[in-house]
Amino acid sequence: MPKRILAVDDDPSICTFFKAVLELEGYEVVTAEDGKKAIRAFNEMEFDLVITDIVMPEKEGLETIRELRGIAGKDFPIIAISGGGSVDPE
């Protein structure tokens, strides 16, 4: 059975990219558009890895990571990514 990865990003093109590339490598990939949907998916299925964006609506990446750590434990592998966000110029 292939390893299952949860990819979380509010940008659909990023989720599509992760899904396409990782499935070519033999992984099963489930996507979620925000932290709330990611937690729901995580509670419904078993995953071997989570890749999550940091800046998202509904539930941000750091909050999602904290909740996932509470469910899966501190040793569960999570990769946090970010394409940036709004930065105050001053």
Backbone as CSV, one residue per row, in Angstrom:
resi,resn,N_x,N_y,N_z,CA_x,CA_y,CA_z,C_x,C_y,C_z
1,MET,0.846,-1.184,0.000,0.000,0.000,0.000,0.889,1.245,0.000
2,PRO,0.614,2.199,-0.894,1.472,3.390,-0.946,1.299,4.256,0.299
3,LYS,2.326,4.989,0.604,2.241,5.934,1.712,1.270,7.042,1.345
4,ARG,0.525,7.516,2.348,-0.495,8.546,2.120,-0.020,9.875,2.695
5,ILE,-0.116,10.913,1.874,0.310,12.256,2.248,-0.889,13.192,2.198
6,LEU,-1.005,14.051,3.204,-2.020,15.093,3.228,-1.351,16.414,2.868
7,ALA,-1.778,17.018,1.752,-1.248,18.311,1.309,-2.301,19.377,1.579
8,VAL,-1.918,20.416,2.322,-2.865,21.445,2.752,-2.403,22.807,2.246
9,ASP,-3.236,23.432,1.410,-2.914,24.771,0.911,-4.188,25.408,0.374
10,ASP,-4.370,26.691,0.626,-5.565,27.380,0.145,-5.463,27.729,-1.344
11,ASP,-4.313,27.537,-1.937,-4.123,27.772,-3.373,-4.310,26.437,-4.104
12,PRO,-5.391,26.284,-4.868,-5.655,25.011,-5.533,-4.521,24.557,-6.456
13,SER,-3.803,25.510,-7.061,-2.711,25.117,-7.961,-1.564,24.454,-7.186
14,ILE,-1.337,24.863,-5.957,-0.296,24.235,-5.133,-0.714,22.811,-4.778
15,CYS,-1.958,22.625,-4.393,-2.456,21.274,-4.085,-2.372,20.382,-5.311
16,THR,-2.754,20.912,-6.467,-2.688,20.145,-7.717,-1.248,19.759,-8.028
17,PHE,-0.326,20.690,-7.820,1.093,20.421,-8.056,1.595,19.289,-7.157
18,PHE,1.359,19.413,-5.847,1.805,18.364,-4.919,1.207,17.012,-5.287
19,LYS,-0.084,17.006,-5.587,-0.774,15.760,-5.925,-0.142,15.118,-7.163
20,ALA,0.053,15.916,-8.208,0.613,15.386,-9.456,2.029,14.838,-9.273
21,VAL,2.874,15.619,-8.652,4.279,15.222,-8.490,4.416,14.012,-7.560
22,LEU,3.727,14.047,-6.428,3.872,12.968,-5.454,3.215,11.672,-5.926
23,GLU,2.113,11.781,-6.658,1.496,10.562,-7.191,2.380,9.916,-8.258
24,LEU,3.127,10.724,-9.006,4.090,10.169,-9.967,5.159,9.337,-9.257
25,GLU,5.444,9.697,-8.010,6.444,8.978,-7.220,5.835,7.809,-6.443
26,GLY,4.539,7.569,-6.637,3.901,6.406,-6.033,3.161,6.648,-4.723
27,TYR,3.049,7.901,-4.307,2.338,8.223,-3.074,0.849,8.421,-3.352
28,GLU,0.028,8.147,-2.359,-1.379,8.517,-2.419,-1.470,9.895,-1.773
29,VAL,-2.139,10.840,-2.435,-2.190,12.212,-1.939,-3.645,12.659,-1.776
30,VAL,-3.936,13.162,-0.585,-5.224,13.766,-0.277,-4.959,15.245,-0.063
31,THR,-5.827,16.106,-0.592,-5.620,17.545,-0.430,-6.733,18.161,0.413
32,ALA,-6.399,19.271,1.048,-7.356,20.045,1.837,-7.042,21.517,1.611
33,GLU,-8.087,22.340,1.545,-7.877,23.755,1.241,-7.684,24.646,2.457
34,ASP,-7.852,24.088,3.652,-7.598,24.863,4.865,-7.381,23.915,6.041
35,GLY,-7.000,24.486,7.167,-6.691,23.685,8.345,-7.874,22.908,8.889
36,LYS,-9.058,23.490,8.828,-10.251,22.787,9.327,-10.494,21.509,8.536
37,LYS,-10.408,21.616,7.210,-10.615,20.437,6.362,-9.479,19.443,6.535
38,ALA,-8.285,19.941,6.794,-7.145,19.050,7.023,-7.341,18.220,8.288
39,ILE,-7.782,18.855,9.357,-8.011,18.136,10.616,-9.106,17.098,10.426
40,ARG,-10.154,17.467,9.714,-11.247,16.519,9.442,-10.718,15.303,8.675
41,ALA,-9.932,15.545,7.616,-9.360,14.442,6.833,-8.425,13.595,7.686
42,PHE,-7.629,14.252,8.532,-6.665,13.547,9.379,-7.383,12.629,10.373
43,ASN,-8.546,13.044,10.827,-9.320,12.225,11.755,-10.048,11.074,11.061
44,GLU,-10.227,11.184,9.744,-10.943,10.157,8.990,-10.026,9.107,8.354
45,MET,-8.766,9.459,8.110,-7.823,8.564,7.431,-6.487,8.565,8.153
46,GLU,-5.679,7.573,7.819,-4.312,7.543,8.338,-3.379,8.155,7.302
47,PHE,-2.462,8.971,7.776,-1.475,9.602,6.907,-0.072,9.309,7.419
48,ASP,0.882,9.345,6.484,2.283,9.142,6.833,3.051,10.459,6.910
49,LEU,2.474,11.513,6.320,3.119,12.817,6.270,2.072,13.875,5.991
50,VAL,2.264,15.061,6.560,1.434,16.222,6.231,2.358,17.324,5.724
51,ILE,1.966,17.927,4.603,2.636,19.125,4.081,1.600,20.235,4.172
52,THR,1.903,21.288,4.917,0.905,22.344,5.100,1.474,23.736,4.868
53,ASP,0.657,24.550,4.259,0.956,25.970,4.112,0.837,26.610,5.493
54,ILE,1.490,27.715,5.678,1.421,28.430,6.959,0.302,29.469,6.945
55,VAL,0.199,30.235,5.863,-0.786,31.320,5.790,-2.016,30.822,5.023
56,MET,-3.116,30.596,5.777,-4.363,30.100,5.185,-5.551,30.706,5.923
57,PRO,-6.701,30.765,5.241,-7.924,31.205,5.932,-8.456,30.085,6.820
58,GLU,-9.438,30.397,7.616,-10.126,29.443,8.496,-9.253,28.998,9.665
59,LYS,-8.206,28.261,9.383,-7.301,27.797,10.438,-5.900,27.841,9.837
60,GLU,-5.055,28.698,10.356,-3.711,28.868,9.827,-2.843,27.634,10.062
61,GLY,-1.735,27.584,9.347,-0.843,26.440,9.398,-0.289,26.126,10.772
62,LEU,0.147,27.139,11.514,0.730,26.864,12.835,-0.314,26.302,13.794
63,GLU,-1.523,26.824,13.712,-2.611,26.298,14.538,-2.931,24.851,14.124
64,THR,-2.922,24.598,12.837,-3.164,23.245,12.320,-2.074,22.291,12.792
65,ILE,-0.833,22.727,12.717,0.288,21.887,13.171,0.151,21.561,14.648
66,ARG,-0.175,22.545,15.471,-0.343,22.292,16.906,-1.437,21.255,17.152
67,GLU,-2.546,21.389,16.419,-3.640,20.443,16.596,-3.245,19.041,16.112
68,LEU,-2.546,18.962,14.986,-2.080,17.664,14.487,-1.112,17.009,15.472
69,ARG,-0.233,17.806,16.063,0.699,17.270,17.070,-0.065,16.705,18.265
70,GLY,-1.151,17.359,18.647,-1.972,16.868,19.749,-2.651,15.552,19.423
71,ILE,-2.998,15.358,18.160,-3.657,14.125,17.728,-2.638,13.008,17.495
72,ALA,-1.590,13.322,16.731,-0.661,12.292,16.254,0.619,12.165,17.076
73,GLY,0.922,13.152,17.883,2.155,13.113,18.664,3.248,13.962,18.048
74,LYS,4.234,14.274,18.868,5.284,15.204,18.449,6.215,14.645,17.394
75,ASP,6.251,13.326,17.215,7.163,12.729,16.248,6.552,12.552,14.859
76,PHE,5.263,12.880,14.706,4.637,12.736,13.397,5.257,13.742,12.426
77,PRO,5.646,13.296,11.213,6.324,14.208,10.277,5.373,15.210,9.621
78,ILE,5.719,16.483,9.764,4.966,17.579,9.160,5.967,18.524,8.505
79,ILE,5.684,18.881,7.259,6.504,19.858,6.549,5.673,21.123,6.409
80,ALA,6.188,22.243,6.903,5.506,23.529,6.791,6.121,24.314,5.641
81,ILE,5.253,24.862,4.783,5.716,25.644,3.640,5.026,27.000,3.661
82,SER,5.580,27.957,2.934,4.917,29.249,2.818,5.362,29.928,1.541
83,GLY,4.391,30.491,0.860,4.683,31.276,-0.335,4.749,32.749,0.002
84,GLY,4.787,33.040,1.278,4.820,34.436,1.696,3.510,34.818,2.354
85,GLY,3.168,36.033,2.238,1.957,36.565,2.848,2.072,38.063,2.840
86,SER,1.188,38.715,3.510,1.294,40.168,3.536,2.319,40.577,4.580
87,VAL,3.165,41.472,4.190,4.210,41.971,5.078,4.035,43.479,5.183
88,ASP,4.010,43.980,6.411,3.898,45.413,6.627,5.201,46.078,6.162
89,PRO,5.131,47.032,5.227,6.351,47.637,4.691,7.121,48.492,5.681
90,GLU,6.562,48.779,6.833,7.277,49.640,7.784,7.909,48.852,8.853
